[in-house]
Coordinates of C-alpha atoms in Angstrom, one line a residue:
M1 CA 24.3 35.6 -0.3
K2 CA 25.9 39.0 0.1
S3 CA 26.7 39.3 -3.6
I4 CA 23.1 38.3 -4.5
L5 CA 21.8 41.1 -2.3
T6 CA 24.1 43.6 -3.8
T7 CA 23.1 42.6 -7.4
S8 CA 19.4 43.0 -6.4
I9 CA 20.1 46.5 -5.3
V10 CA 21.8 47.4 -8.5
L11 CA 19.0 46.0 -10.6
A12 CA 16.4 47.8 -8.6
L13 CA 18.2 51.1 -8.9
A14 CA 18.5 50.6 -12.7
S15 CA 14.8 49.9 -13.0
F16 CA 13.9 53.1 -11.2
S17 CA 16.5 55.3 -12.9
A18 CA 13.8 57.2 -14.8
A19 CA 12.3 58.5 -11.6
A20 CA 13.6 61.5 -9.7
A21 CA 15.7 60.3 -6.9
E22 CA 17.1 61.5 -3.6
Y23 CA 20.1 59.8 -2.0
E24 CA 21.2 59.6 1.6
V25 CA 24.4 58.2 3.2
D26 CA 24.8 57.9 7.0
F27 CA 27.8 56.8 9.1
G28 CA 27.7 56.7 12.9
Y29 CA 28.4 55.0 16.2
D30 CA 25.9 53.9 18.9
S31 CA 27.2 53.3 22.4
K32 CA 25.0 50.2 22.6
Y33 CA 23.0 48.1 20.2
I34 CA 19.6 48.2 21.9
S35 CA 16.4 46.9 20.3
E36 CA 13.2 45.4 21.6
G37 CA 14.3 46.4 25.2
R38 CA 17.4 44.1 25.0
D39 CA 21.1 44.6 24.5
N40 CA 22.1 42.7 21.4
L41 CA 25.8 42.7 22.3
E42 CA 27.7 41.3 25.3
K43 CA 29.6 44.6 25.6
G44 CA 30.4 47.8 23.7
G45 CA 28.7 49.7 20.9
I46 CA 28.3 49.3 17.1
F47 CA 29.2 51.3 14.0
W48 CA 26.6 51.7 11.3
L49 CA 26.9 52.5 7.6
N50 CA 23.5 53.2 6.0
G51 CA 22.4 54.2 2.5
A52 CA 19.0 55.0 1.0
A53 CA 17.6 56.1 -2.3
G54 CA 14.1 57.6 -2.4
F55 CA 12.2 58.0 -5.6
A56 CA 9.3 60.2 -6.7
N57 CA 7.0 57.2 -7.0
G58 CA 7.1 56.5 -3.3
I59 CA 9.7 53.7 -3.5
T60 CA 12.7 53.8 -1.1
L61 CA 15.6 51.3 -1.4
S62 CA 17.9 51.0 1.7
A63 CA 20.9 49.1 3.0
A64 CA 22.5 49.1 6.5
Y65 CA 25.6 47.4 7.7
G66 CA 26.4 47.2 11.4
Y67 CA 29.8 46.2 12.8
A68 CA 30.3 45.8 16.6
A69 CA 33.2 47.7 18.1
D70 CA 34.2 45.2 20.9
V71 CA 32.8 41.8 20.0
D72 CA 32.6 39.6 16.9
Y73 CA 29.3 40.6 15.4
D74 CA 28.1 42.2 12.2
E75 CA 24.8 42.3 10.2
L76 CA 23.4 43.5 6.9
N77 CA 19.9 44.7 6.3
V78 CA 18.6 45.4 2.8
G79 CA 15.1 46.7 2.3
I80 CA 12.5 48.2 0.0
E81 CA 9.7 50.4 1.2
Y82 CA 6.6 52.0 -0.4
G83 CA 5.2 55.1 1.2
F84 CA 2.2 57.3 0.3
E85 CA -0.1 59.9 1.9
M86 CA -3.8 60.0 2.4
G87 CA -4.9 63.4 3.8
D88 CA -3.1 63.9 7.1
F89 CA -1.9 60.3 7.2
S90 CA 1.5 59.1 5.9
L91 CA 1.6 55.3 5.4
Y92 CA 4.2 52.8 4.4
G93 CA 4.8 49.1 3.8
S94 CA 8.2 47.5 3.7
Y95 CA 10.2 44.3 3.2
T96 CA 13.7 43.8 4.8
R97 CA 16.2 41.0 4.4
L98 CA 18.5 40.5 7.4
E99 CA 21.8 38.7 7.3
F100 CA 23.6 37.8 10.5
F101 CA 27.0 36.6 9.4
K102 CA 28.6 35.4 12.7
D103 CA 25.6 33.2 13.5
D104 CA 25.1 32.3 9.8
E105 CA 21.4 33.1 10.1
T106 CA 18.9 35.1 8.0
D107 CA 15.5 36.6 8.5
N108 CA 12.8 38.2 6.4
E109 CA 10.7 41.0 7.8
L110 CA 7.5 42.6 6.6
G111 CA 6.7 46.0 8.1
A112 CA 3.9 48.6 8.0
G113 CA 3.1 51.8 9.7
L114 CA 1.4 55.2 9.7
T115 CA 1.8 58.7 11.0
Y116 CA -0.9 61.3 11.6
G117 CA 0.2 64.8 10.9
G118 CA -3.0 66.7 11.5
L119 CA -2.3 67.8 15.1
A120 CA -0.5 71.0 16.0
W121 CA 1.6 69.8 19.0
F122 CA 2.7 66.3 18.2
E123 CA 2.6 63.4 15.7
P124 CA 1.2 60.0 16.8
F125 CA 2.6 57.0 14.9
V126 CA 2.3 53.3 14.7
D127 CA 4.9 50.8 13.4
Y128 CA 4.5 47.0 13.1
V129 CA 7.0 44.4 11.9
Y130 CA 6.5 40.6 11.3
S131 CA 9.5 38.2 11.3
S132 CA 9.4 35.0 9.3
E133 CA 12.2 33.5 11.4
A134 CA 10.5 34.1 14.7
E135 CA 7.0 33.8 13.3
G136 CA 5.9 36.7 15.4
G137 CA 5.2 40.4 15.3
F138 CA 6.3 43.5 17.2
L139 CA 4.2 46.7 17.6
E140 CA 5.3 50.2 18.6
I141 CA 2.9 53.1 19.3
G142 CA 4.4 56.5 20.0
I143 CA 4.3 60.2 19.7
R144 CA 7.0 62.7 18.7
R145 CA 7.3 66.4 18.2
E146 CA 9.8 68.3 16.0
F147 CA 11.0 71.7 17.3
T148 CA 12.8 73.9 14.8
I149 CA 15.1 75.9 17.0
N150 CA 16.7 77.9 14.2
E151 CA 17.6 77.4 10.5
T152 CA 20.2 74.8 11.3
L153 CA 19.1 73.1 14.5
T154 CA 16.2 70.7 15.0
F155 CA 15.2 68.9 18.3
T156 CA 12.8 66.0 18.2
P157 CA 11.7 64.2 21.5
Y158 CA 9.6 61.1 21.4
V159 CA 7.9 58.5 23.6
I160 CA 7.2 54.9 22.5
A161 CA 5.2 52.0 24.0
A162 CA 6.2 48.6 22.5
F163 CA 4.4 45.2 22.5
D164 CA 5.8 41.8 21.6
Y165 CA 3.8 39.1 20.0
G166 CA 6.3 36.3 19.5
Y167 CA 8.9 38.5 17.8
A168 CA 11.5 39.0 20.5
S169 CA 10.4 36.2 22.9
P170 CA 8.4 33.1 21.8
E171 CA 7.3 32.3 25.4
H172 CA 5.8 35.7 26.4
D173 CA 3.4 38.1 24.7
G174 CA 2.2 41.6 25.7
T175 CA 3.9 44.7 27.0
N176 CA 7.6 44.7 26.2
H177 CA 9.2 48.0 26.9
S178 CA 8.9 51.8 26.7
S179 CA 11.3 54.2 25.1
Y180 CA 12.1 57.8 26.0
G181 CA 14.4 59.7 23.7
A182 CA 15.3 62.7 21.6
T183 CA 17.3 63.5 18.5
L184 CA 19.2 66.7 17.8
A185 CA 20.0 67.5 14.1
Y186 CA 22.5 70.2 13.2
R187 CA 22.6 71.1 9.5
L188 CA 26.2 71.9 8.5
N189 CA 25.3 72.9 5.0
D190 CA 22.9 71.8 2.2
T191 CA 24.5 68.4 2.1
W192 CA 25.9 67.4 5.5
T193 CA 24.0 67.0 8.8
M194 CA 25.2 66.0 12.3
N195 CA 22.7 63.9 14.2
A196 CA 22.8 63.0 17.9
I197 CA 20.5 60.7 19.8
V198 CA 19.9 59.8 23.4
E199 CA 17.4 57.1 24.4
H200 CA 16.4 55.1 27.5
Q201 CA 14.5 51.8 27.1
E202 CA 12.8 50.4 30.1
G203 CA 11.8 46.8 30.0
H204 CA 8.3 45.7 31.1
K205 CA 6.6 42.3 31.5
D206 CA 7.9 40.6 28.4
V207 CA 11.6 41.7 28.9
K208 CA 11.5 40.9 32.6
L209 CA 10.2 37.4 32.1
D210 CA 12.6 36.7 29.2
V211 CA 15.8 38.3 30.5
G212 CA 15.1 38.6 34.2
H213 CA 17.7 41.4 34.8
H214 CA 19.2 44.5 33.2
T215 CA 15.8 45.7 32.0
G216 CA 16.8 49.3 31.7
H217 CA 19.2 50.5 29.0
L218 CA 20.5 54.0 28.3
W219 CA 22.4 54.7 25.1
G220 CA 23.5 57.4 22.8
G221 CA 24.7 57.8 19.2
L222 CA 26.4 60.3 16.9
H223 CA 25.9 60.1 13.1
V224 CA 27.0 62.1 10.1
T225 CA 24.5 62.2 7.2
A226 CA 24.9 63.4 3.6
G227 CA 21.9 64.0 1.4
F228 CA 22.0 64.5 -2.3

């Protein structure tokens, strides 16, 4: 299946070759693999290798491979996204194919979201994803603010409230967790950027009913990104 996904990426890139493109490659390490208020690994962190190609027509192709540092786990995500703007709103729709090799499982996810950029002090945003495997959705509502400290340093804090509707837990719906975090980007030159992230996720009703313990997770990450 991996070879089929790789072929699909090559064919898609060929079909969009006439459009102006921007490419990005990212490699980094996260101290934990936290998502939906849950730690996806028994212990340790995860290495990520990500790549994306964005085109002038609004299409973005992406791939991400994660490899756990201390346990036997890896996954591959391959996606396509279409983004556009309407006034102060930025909107997108996406499709992602997920491959979980250790468990020999797959998933297909449809996503959509919007960001409102018409406010001076912060940007509100909404993201939603639907999983065909779980037959459920996950909603995130948040705000963020980008502070340009100088020509090379950017600081972006954010707050997110998350709600689960059969995506992370089939038994419980409703408030899932809240996230409090910040990213710090240091531009080394026109190509390379260092990105650091610190985030705390605090589990709420859905996580507590599903997991029952360890509902709070603090993690950090450091990534190197190249843009062309």
